[in-house]
């Protein structure tokens, strides 16, 4: 008999459900007094290095309706392109930047909003630089396993053109689904779960 | 054990996710998934530094009662109503190694199946002493524990007569953002599990059984609380032995 591999199976995902806010953003859910603040509600402080930006948008379903009960998390490098993580071995990230944020889509209009900084470039596996990007993770009622995607920056056309991930999108008209729309220091990034404008989601 | 805690953090890419083991995005028995499921194929990406890294939270974020849902929302001297239970277990990776220092967040309905949420309209009563959320960070052996009351089943507008089995929602961080996971824990012996369209989004019966916590009689505290054991498995990391040589670039 051949040896057994002996690996465990990953715990299967389940939807976060409509009441995900109770667990992830209880203060937003009007359950006060348990946690001081909702985790991930602030990514920057007065000393954070880098260009301040706002990232906002909606999550839209296959009928074009905003998803008003989603929770989004973002994960990104600091302005020098370093992640605030023990697994970051290239250097020490800006201690005044968490790199991670969490925001529900508003129950009234479905808008999410992150106050953050523009990330620096980080390397792909082969050493080439990826274009600046923010990783998104979306959970909600009706989403059985969290969806990963990335937002890129429209003013980074040259970097985007050489980005190894964007280069792998076969249908070139879909590249635009990963690029935010800039107005001043605000980037709007609408995420389409389904349909003609469907966002490119990643199996990472 | 000390060699592990003192060793350098692991930075290999993660094992590819077995998406046939997880529920598919489109699962029409769970009606909301119909318009909220991508129809195009996912773009596959072997882990880069953006996915291999992830946020890690220190114990400083925790308050004393964060892992005690019986008391963390209760008035002084009072406690939540219901069957008192302890839920505990380990967070492991697919290689069976403990995953220390990771944040778990839990949320659930009260003993009557009622959530404390403004959009919830179920006629069962709110418990004034129960909020329904808690959190914990795994220790050096990957262990976590919290105390709560056993949640009730509740009806939901999917089919005409669909009810959720008693369940506790879990959100788990790993050491890399690609390990991020949200799931639900069910209770051993609950006949509702096998009727539920959300459970039924998972195609493999063995995968469903991985979400069912057994009664843990050994850890039950006499005259206080019964225990359930729920181990969670996150994605494993590849060895980095052959990942440092960059060729042909």
Short mmCIF file of C-alpha atoms in Angstrom, two decimals:
data_model
loop_
_atom_site.label_atom_id
_atom_site.label_comp_id
_atom_site.label_asym_id
_atom_site.label_seq_id
_atom_site.Cartn_x
_atom_site.Cartn_y
_atom_site.Cartn_z
CA UNK A 1 0.00 0.00 0.00
CA UNK A 2 1.11 3.50 -0.78
CA UNK A 3 1.55 5.82 2.22
CA UNK A 4 -1.36 8.04 3.10
CA UNK A 5 -0.86 11.74 2.50
CA UNK A 6 -2.41 12.43 5.87
CA UNK A 7 -3.58 15.97 5.19
CA UNK A 8 -6.73 17.36 6.76
CA UNK A 9 -9.48 18.95 4.68
CA UNK A 10 -10.12 22.67 5.03
CA UNK A 11 -13.26 23.50 7.04
CA UNK A 12 -15.95 24.21 4.44
CA UNK A 13 -17.25 27.76 4.11
CA UNK A 14 -20.82 28.82 4.82
CA UNK A 15 -22.56 32.11 4.14
CA UNK A 16 -22.03 34.93 6.64
CA UNK A 17 -25.81 35.42 6.59
CA UNK A 18 -27.86 38.62 6.97
CA UNK A 19 -26.83 39.21 10.60
CA UNK A 20 -23.08 39.09 10.05
CA UNK A 21 -22.90 42.59 11.58
CA UNK A 22 -23.66 41.20 15.03
CA UNK A 23 -20.35 39.38 14.99
CA UNK A 24 -18.09 41.57 12.87
CA UNK A 25 -19.39 45.11 13.48
CA UNK A 26 -21.52 44.91 16.65
CA UNK A 27 -21.38 48.65 17.35
CA UNK A 28 -22.69 49.35 13.83
CA UNK A 29 -25.39 46.79 14.66
CA UNK A 30 -26.29 48.83 17.78
CA UNK A 31 -24.92 46.20 20.15
CA UNK A 32 -22.92 48.59 22.28
CA UNK A 33 -20.75 48.03 25.30
CA UNK A 34 -19.11 44.76 24.31
CA UNK A 35 -16.23 46.07 22.17
CA UNK A 36 -14.92 49.61 22.41
CA UNK A 37 -14.87 50.04 18.64
CA UNK A 38 -15.62 47.85 15.67
CA UNK A 39 -12.46 46.12 14.52
CA UNK A 40 -11.06 47.48 11.27
CA UNK A 41 -13.04 50.73 11.39
CA UNK A 42 -9.83 52.77 11.35
CA UNK A 43 -6.72 51.99 9.28
CA UNK A 44 -4.74 55.22 9.63
CA UNK A 45 -3.73 57.74 12.29
CA UNK A 46 -2.12 61.19 12.23
CA UNK A 47 1.34 59.71 11.70
CA UNK A 48 0.55 57.33 8.86
CA UNK A 49 2.88 57.82 5.91
CA UNK A 50 1.57 58.13 2.38
CA UNK A 51 -1.09 59.72 0.24
CA UNK A 52 -4.51 59.78 1.94
CA UNK A 53 -7.30 58.37 -0.16
CA UNK A 54 -10.93 57.35 0.20
CA UNK A 55 -12.16 54.14 -1.40
CA UNK A 56 -15.91 53.88 -1.73
CA UNK A 57 -18.49 52.02 -3.78
CA UNK A 58 -21.34 49.55 -3.78
CA UNK A 59 -21.74 45.81 -4.19
CA UNK A 60 -24.39 45.09 -6.84
CA UNK A 61 -26.28 41.85 -7.42
CA UNK A 62 -27.24 40.25 -10.74
CA UNK A 63 -30.32 42.50 -11.00
CA UNK A 64 -28.23 45.64 -10.45
CA UNK A 65 -29.57 46.18 -6.95
CA UNK A 66 -27.16 47.25 -4.21
CA UNK A 67 -26.36 44.59 -1.64
CA UNK A 68 -27.11 46.35 1.65
CA UNK A 69 -26.09 43.59 4.05
CA UNK A 70 -22.53 42.80 2.94
CA UNK A 71 -19.32 43.22 4.92
CA UNK A 72 -16.12 44.07 3.08
CA UNK A 73 -12.56 43.72 4.25
CA UNK A 74 -9.54 45.18 2.50
CA UNK A 75 -5.87 44.25 2.83
CA UNK A 76 -3.08 46.31 1.35
CA UNK A 77 0.57 47.30 1.58
CA UNK A 78 1.76 50.55 3.12
CA UNK A 79 3.06 53.45 1.03
CA UNK A 80 6.46 51.74 0.72
CA UNK A 81 4.92 48.47 -0.50
CA UNK A 82 5.28 46.53 2.77
CA UNK A 83 2.54 44.55 4.52
CA UNK A 84 1.90 44.95 8.25
CA UNK A 85 2.09 41.19 8.85
CA UNK A 86 4.48 38.76 10.61
CA UNK A 87 4.69 36.97 7.25
CA UNK A 88 6.25 40.08 5.67
CA UNK A 89 9.96 39.28 5.48
CA UNK A 90 11.13 42.13 3.23
CA UNK A 91 11.16 44.77 5.94
CA UNK A 92 9.11 46.47 8.63
CA UNK A 93 5.89 48.10 7.54
CA UNK A 94 4.72 51.53 8.74
CA UNK A 95 3.62 50.86 12.35
CA UNK A 96 1.00 53.60 11.99
CA UNK A 97 -0.84 51.80 9.24
CA UNK A 98 -2.79 48.59 9.87
CA UNK A 99 -3.13 47.59 6.22
CA UNK A 100 -6.47 45.99 7.06
CA UNK A 101 -9.94 47.50 7.19
CA UNK A 102 -13.49 46.26 7.56
CA UNK A 103 -16.69 48.07 6.56
CA UNK A 104 -20.33 47.02 6.16
CA UNK A 105 -22.30 48.24 3.17
CA UNK A 106 -24.74 50.79 4.55
CA UNK A 107 -28.20 49.34 5.23
CA UNK A 108 -29.83 52.44 3.70
CA UNK A 109 -27.93 52.98 0.44
CA UNK A 110 -25.50 50.06 0.21
CA UNK A 111 -22.36 52.23 0.16
CA UNK A 112 -19.06 51.16 1.75
CA UNK A 113 -16.21 53.54 2.52
CA UNK A 114 -12.58 53.13 3.58
CA UNK A 115 -10.22 55.93 4.63
CA UNK A 116 -6.77 54.65 3.78
CA UNK A 117 -3.57 55.45 1.90
CA UNK A 118 -2.41 54.62 -1.58
CA UNK A 119 -0.30 51.44 -1.42
CA UNK A 120 3.19 51.07 -2.86
CA UNK A 121 4.10 48.38 -5.35
CA UNK A 122 4.85 44.84 -4.20
CA UNK A 123 6.58 42.04 -6.11
CA UNK A 124 4.95 39.17 -7.95
CA UNK A 125 6.37 35.70 -7.33
CA UNK A 126 9.01 36.07 -10.06
CA UNK A 127 10.23 39.43 -8.78
CA UNK A 128 8.40 41.63 -11.28
CA UNK A 129 6.54 44.48 -9.58
CA UNK A 130 2.77 44.31 -9.44
CA UNK A 131 0.87 47.55 -9.95
CA UNK A 132 -0.46 49.20 -6.75
CA UNK A 133 -3.58 47.37 -5.65
CA UNK A 134 -5.92 46.77 -2.72
CA UNK A 135 -7.21 43.25 -2.04
CA UNK A 136 -10.96 43.02 -1.30
CA UNK A 137 -12.87 40.23 0.44
CA UNK A 138 -16.67 40.29 0.33
CA UNK A 139 -19.11 38.26 2.42
CA UNK A 140 -22.90 38.52 2.64
CA UNK A 141 -26.16 36.65 2.78
CA UNK A 142 -26.34 34.60 -0.43
CA UNK A 143 -22.54 34.41 -0.82
CA UNK A 144 -21.50 30.88 0.16
CA UNK A 145 -17.76 31.49 0.15
CA UNK A 146 -16.06 34.87 0.52
CA UNK A 147 -15.21 36.54 -2.78
CA UNK A 148 -11.70 37.88 -3.37
CA UNK A 149 -10.90 40.61 -5.86
CA UNK A 150 -8.50 43.56 -6.28
CA UNK A 151 -8.86 47.26 -6.95
CA UNK A 152 -6.20 48.88 -9.13
CA UNK A 153 -5.63 52.62 -9.69
CA UNK A 154 -6.63 54.35 -12.95
CA UNK A 155 -3.73 56.86 -12.89
CA UNK A 156 -1.25 53.95 -12.87
CA UNK A 157 -1.75 53.06 -16.52
CA UNK A 158 1.91 52.13 -17.11
CA UNK A 159 2.13 49.93 -14.01
CA UNK A 160 -1.25 48.36 -14.75
CA UNK A 161 -0.09 47.55 -18.28
CA UNK A 162 2.77 45.43 -16.90
CA UNK A 163 0.86 43.92 -13.96
CA UNK A 164 1.20 40.11 -14.06
CA UNK A 165 -2.31 39.49 -12.73
CA UNK A 166 -4.09 41.92 -15.03
CA UNK A 167 -2.12 40.44 -17.93
CA UNK A 168 -3.76 37.08 -17.30
CA UNK A 169 -7.32 38.30 -17.83
CA UNK A 170 -8.23 36.70 -21.15
CA UNK A 171 -11.17 38.92 -22.02
CA UNK A 172 -9.45 42.30 -22.06
CA UNK A 173 -12.64 44.31 -21.62
CA UNK A 174 -12.93 42.77 -18.15
CA UNK A 175 -9.68 44.38 -16.93
CA UNK A 176 -11.64 47.60 -16.37
CA UNK A 177 -13.77 45.86 -13.71
CA UNK A 178 -10.71 45.89 -11.42
CA UNK A 179 -9.84 49.57 -11.87
CA UNK A 180 -11.37 52.22 -9.61
CA UNK A 181 -12.74 55.54 -10.87
CA UNK A 182 -10.79 58.55 -9.53
CA UNK A 183 -12.26 61.92 -8.54
CA UNK A 184 -9.84 63.98 -6.46
CA UNK A 185 -8.59 61.74 -3.65
CA UNK A 186 -11.65 59.46 -3.84
CA UNK A 187 -11.77 56.22 -5.76
CA UNK A 188 -15.11 54.61 -6.53
CA UNK A 189 -14.97 50.85 -6.91
CA UNK A 190 -18.32 49.20 -7.62
CA UNK A 191 -18.31 45.43 -7.37
CA UNK A 192 -20.72 43.59 -9.67
CA UNK A 193 -21.42 40.10 -8.41
CA UNK A 194 -23.01 38.92 -11.63
CA UNK A 195 -24.02 39.93 -15.16
CA UNK A 196 -22.58 41.97 -18.03
CA UNK A 197 -20.31 44.05 -15.79
CA UNK A 198 -19.33 41.14 -13.56
CA UNK A 199 -16.17 41.91 -11.57
CA UNK A 200 -13.24 39.55 -12.02
CA UNK A 201 -13.07 37.43 -8.85
CA UNK A 202 -9.97 35.52 -7.84
CA UNK A 203 -9.24 32.00 -6.69
CA UNK A 204 -6.29 32.90 -4.50
CA UNK B 1 6.82 22.91 21.02
CA UNK B 2 9.11 25.82 21.80
CA UNK B 3 10.97 25.38 18.53
CA UNK B 4 7.77 26.18 16.70
CA UNK B 5 6.97 29.38 18.58
CA UNK B 6 10.55 30.57 18.20
CA UNK B 7 10.86 29.71 14.55
CA UNK B 8 10.54 32.18 11.73
CA UNK B 9 7.00 32.73 10.47
CA UNK B 10 6.05 30.50 7.61
CA UNK B 11 5.75 32.32 4.33
CA UNK B 12 5.00 29.64 1.75
CA UNK B 13 2.01 29.95 -0.54
CA UNK B 14 -1.13 28.11 0.51
CA UNK B 15 -2.40 24.80 -0.75
CA UNK B 16 -4.92 25.45 -3.49
CA UNK B 17 -8.46 25.59 -2.15
CA UNK B 18 -10.55 22.49 -3.00
CA UNK B 19 -13.59 24.29 -4.34
CA UNK B 20 -15.47 21.02 -4.84
CA UNK B 21 -15.36 20.58 -1.05
CA UNK B 22 -16.70 24.06 -0.37
CA UNK B 23 -20.21 25.08 -1.41
CA UNK B 24 -20.47 26.38 -4.99
CA UNK B 25 -21.44 30.05 -5.41
CA UNK B 26 -24.64 29.21 -7.30
CA UNK B 27 -26.87 26.92 -5.23
CA UNK B 28 -30.52 27.63 -6.11
CA UNK B 29 -31.91 25.75 -3.10
CA UNK B 30 -30.57 28.73 -1.16
CA UNK B 31 -32.50 31.37 -3.07
CA UNK B 32 -30.43 34.47 -2.29
CA UNK B 33 -27.40 32.84 -3.93
CA UNK B 34 -29.10 32.96 -7.34
CA UNK B 35 -28.45 36.69 -7.95
CA UNK B 36 -25.38 36.93 -5.71
CA UNK B 37 -23.22 34.27 -7.39
CA UNK B 38 -20.59 35.11 -10.03
CA UNK B 39 -21.26 33.35 -13.32
CA UNK B 40 -17.81 33.72 -14.83
CA UNK B 41 -14.94 31.47 -13.82
CA UNK B 42 -12.67 32.71 -11.04
CA UNK B 43 -9.21 33.87 -12.12
CA UNK B 44 -6.71 31.53 -10.44
CA UNK B 45 -3.67 33.06 -8.81
CA UNK B 46 -0.94 31.23 -6.93
CA UNK B 47 -0.27 33.17 -3.75
CA UNK B 48 1.75 36.37 -3.99
CA UNK B 49 2.88 38.41 -1.00
CA UNK B 50 -0.55 40.10 -1.11
CA UNK B 51 -2.27 36.81 -0.24
CA UNK B 52 0.43 35.11 1.85
CA UNK B 53 0.47 37.96 4.37
CA UNK B 54 -2.47 38.91 6.54
CA UNK B 55 -3.43 40.94 9.59
CA UNK B 56 -2.62 39.50 13.01
CA UNK B 57 -4.32 40.79 16.16
CA UNK B 58 -2.75 40.97 19.60
CA UNK B 59 -4.39 39.95 22.86
CA UNK B 60 -4.57 43.66 23.73
CA UNK B 61 -7.78 43.94 21.70
CA UNK B 62 -9.54 41.49 24.04
CA UNK B 63 -11.61 42.39 27.10
CA UNK B 64 -12.11 39.92 29.95
CA UNK B 65 -15.63 38.95 28.89
CA UNK B 66 -15.10 38.82 25.13
CA UNK B 67 -15.27 35.01 25.21
CA UNK B 68 -18.22 34.84 27.60
CA UNK B 69 -21.49 35.49 25.76
CA UNK B 70 -23.47 34.55 28.87
CA UNK B 71 -22.16 37.66 30.61
CA UNK B 72 -20.66 40.11 28.10
CA UNK B 73 -23.99 41.86 27.45
CA UNK B 74 -25.73 41.03 30.72
CA UNK B 75 -26.58 43.48 33.47
CA UNK B 76 -24.37 43.14 36.57
CA UNK B 77 -25.36 40.04 38.51
CA UNK B 78 -27.54 38.70 35.71
CA UNK B 79 -26.88 36.27 32.85
CA UNK B 80 -28.35 35.16 29.55
CA UNK B 81 -31.18 32.61 29.59
CA UNK B 82 -30.73 29.21 27.99
CA UNK B 83 -28.70 26.02 28.01
CA UNK B 84 -25.23 26.95 29.16
CA UNK B 85 -22.49 25.52 26.97
CA UNK B 86 -18.77 25.81 26.39
CA UNK B 87 -17.53 25.64 22.82
CA UNK B 88 -13.85 24.94 22.40
CA UNK B 89 -11.45 23.42 19.95
CA UNK B 90 -8.29 23.99 17.99
CA UNK B 91 -7.46 25.83 14.82
CA UNK B 92 -5.21 23.63 12.70
CA UNK B 93 -3.94 23.85 9.16
CA UNK B 94 -4.33 21.14 6.55
CA UNK B 95 -1.00 19.67 7.63
CA UNK B 96 -2.42 19.21 11.14
CA UNK B 97 -0.22 21.92 12.63
CA UNK B 98 -1.75 24.27 15.20
CA UNK B 99 -2.38 27.84 14.05
CA UNK B 100 -1.51 30.04 17.05
CA UNK B 101 -2.43 33.67 17.59
CA UNK B 102 -5.39 33.89 15.22
CA UNK B 103 -8.57 35.82 15.87
CA UNK B 104 -11.92 34.03 15.93
CA UNK B 105 -15.21 35.92 16.07
CA UNK B 106 -18.56 34.28 16.88
CA UNK B 107 -22.16 35.38 16.57
CA UNK B 108 -25.47 33.67 17.13
CA UNK B 109 -29.16 33.89 18.01
CA UNK B 110 -30.40 33.59 21.59
CA UNK B 111 -31.96 30.48 23.14
CA UNK B 112 -35.25 31.17 21.36
CA UNK B 113 -33.68 31.61 17.94
CA UNK B 114 -33.90 35.43 17.97
CA UNK B 115 -31.04 37.60 16.76
CA UNK B 116 -30.37 41.03 18.21
CA UNK B 117 -30.49 42.78 14.83
CA UNK B 118 -32.74 45.56 13.58
CA UNK B 119 -33.67 43.64 10.44
CA UNK B 120 -34.76 40.55 12.38
CA UNK B 121 -38.53 40.33 12.86
CA UNK B 122 -39.02 36.82 14.26
CA UNK B 123 -41.68 36.89 16.98
CA UNK B 124 -39.53 35.06 19.55
CA UNK B 125 -38.42 37.41 22.31
CA UNK B 126 -35.12 39.26 22.65
CA UNK B 127 -33.16 38.28 25.76
CA UNK B 128 -32.23 41.59 27.48
CA UNK B 129 -29.08 39.95 28.82
CA UNK B 130 -27.81 38.46 25.56
CA UNK B 131 -25.98 40.36 22.81
CA UNK B 132 -24.83 37.40 20.72
CA UNK B 133 -21.22 38.14 19.81
CA UNK B 134 -17.84 37.18 21.16
CA UNK B 135 -14.22 36.67 20.16
CA UNK B 136 -11.04 34.87 21.16
CA UNK B 137 -7.45 34.46 20.00
CA UNK B 138 -5.87 31.00 19.74
CA UNK B 139 -3.05 30.14 22.15
CA UNK B 140 0.35 28.65 21.24
CA UNK B 141 -1.28 25.26 20.65
CA UNK B 142 -4.02 26.74 18.46
CA UNK B 143 -6.68 26.34 21.16
CA UNK B 144 -9.67 28.62 21.70
CA UNK B 145 -12.72 28.47 23.98
CA UNK B 146 -15.82 30.47 24.73
CA UNK B 147 -18.87 30.20 26.92
CA UNK B 148 -22.36 30.86 25.63
CA UNK B 149 -25.93 29.60 25.60
CA UNK B 150 -27.06 27.07 23.03
CA UNK B 151 -28.84 28.99 20.23
CA UNK B 152 -32.35 28.03 19.16
CA UNK B 153 -33.49 27.06 15.67
CA UNK B 154 -35.29 29.81 13.76
CA UNK B 155 -37.48 30.12 10.66
CA UNK B 156 -36.39 32.10 7.61
CA UNK B 157 -38.03 33.19 4.37
CA UNK B 158 -36.55 30.82 1.81
CA UNK B 159 -38.91 27.92 1.24
CA UNK B 160 -42.40 28.12 2.78
CA UNK B 161 -41.33 26.26 5.90
CA UNK B 162 -37.55 26.48 6.13
CA UNK B 163 -35.87 26.55 9.54
CA UNK B 164 -32.21 26.93 10.32
CA UNK B 165 -30.71 24.31 12.62
CA UNK B 166 -29.17 25.63 15.82
CA UNK B 167 -25.85 27.14 14.74
CA UNK B 168 -23.06 29.49 15.69
CA UNK B 169 -21.37 31.60 13.02
CA UNK B 170 -17.55 31.63 13.05
CA UNK B 171 -15.20 34.10 11.40
CA UNK B 172 -11.57 32.98 11.39
CA UNK B 173 -8.37 34.77 10.41
CA UNK B 174 -5.25 32.79 9.66
CA UNK B 175 -1.77 34.15 9.12
CA UNK B 176 -2.44 34.98 5.46
CA UNK B 177 -5.41 36.81 3.94
CA UNK B 178 -5.99 33.83 1.63
CA UNK B 179 -6.90 31.75 4.72
CA UNK B 180 -9.80 34.05 5.62
CA UNK B 181 -12.86 31.93 6.37
CA UNK B 182 -16.43 32.31 7.56
CA UNK B 183 -18.42 29.22 8.42
CA UNK B 184 -21.13 27.88 10.74
CA UNK B 185 -20.97 25.32 13.53
CA UNK B 186 -23.85 22.88 14.03
CA UNK B 187 -24.65 20.61 16.98
CA UNK B 188 -24.35 16.83 17.10
CA UNK B 189 -27.65 15.02 16.74
CA UNK B 190 -29.73 17.95 15.46
CA UNK B 191 -32.21 16.55 12.89
CA UNK B 192 -32.63 20.04 11.40
CA UNK B 193 -29.12 19.92 9.91
CA UNK B 194 -30.18 17.56 7.14
CA UNK B 195 -33.22 19.67 6.15
CA UNK B 196 -31.40 22.98 5.80
CA UNK B 197 -30.87 24.53 2.33
CA UNK B 198 -27.80 26.45 3.55
CA UNK B 199 -26.17 23.29 4.92
CA UNK B 200 -27.29 21.67 1.66
CA UNK B 201 -25.17 24.08 -0.40
CA UNK B 202 -22.22 21.84 0.61
CA UNK B 203 -22.19 18.94 -1.86
CA UNK B 204 -20.24 16.36 0.19
CA UNK B 205 -21.77 14.75 3.30
CA UNK B 206 -18.31 14.36 4.84
CA UNK B 207 -17.72 18.08 4.43
CA UNK B 208 -21.01 18.79 6.19
CA UNK B 209 -19.99 16.51 9.04
CA UNK B 210 -16.84 18.60 9.46
CA UNK B 211 -19.17 21.42 10.63
CA UNK B 212 -20.96 19.36 13.30
CA UNK B 213 -19.53 19.72 16.80
CA UNK B 214 -19.78 16.63 19.00
CA UNK B 215 -20.87 16.77 22.61
CA UNK B 216 -17.65 16.70 24.66
CA UNK B 217 -18.69 14.95 27.85
CA UNK B 218 -15.17 14.92 29.26
CA UNK B 219 -15.00 18.70 29.28
CA UNK B 220 -18.54 19.22 30.54
CA UNK B 221 -18.46 21.10 33.87
CA UNK B 222 -20.73 19.41 36.44
CA UNK B 223 -23.66 21.57 37.57
CA UNK B 224 -22.63 24.34 35.16
CA UNK B 225 -22.21 23.90 31.39
CA UNK B 226 -21.99 21.14 28.79
CA UNK B 227 -19.11 21.27 26.32
CA UNK B 228 -18.97 20.95 22.53
CA UNK B 229 -15.70 20.55 20.64
CA UNK B 230 -15.29 22.24 17.27
CA UNK B 231 -11.94 22.04 15.49
CA UNK B 232 -11.36 24.30 12.52
CA UNK B 233 -8.97 23.55 9.66
CA UNK B 234 -7.43 26.39 7.64
CA UNK B 235 -5.45 26.05 4.43
CA UNK B 236 -1.95 24.59 4.79
CA UNK B 237 1.20 26.25 3.51
CA UNK B 238 3.63 24.76 1.05
CA UNK B 239 7.22 24.28 2.08
CA UNK B 240 9.37 27.23 1.04
CA UNK B 241 12.38 24.97 0.32
CA UNK B 242 12.18 25.45 -3.40
CA UNK B 243 10.45 28.81 -3.62
CA UNK B 244 13.37 31.17 -3.19
CA UNK B 245 15.14 30.63 -6.48
CA UNK B 246 14.05 33.14 -9.06
CA UNK B 247 14.90 31.95 -12.51
CA UNK B 248 14.40 33.33 -15.96
CA UNK B 249 13.33 36.83 -14.98
#
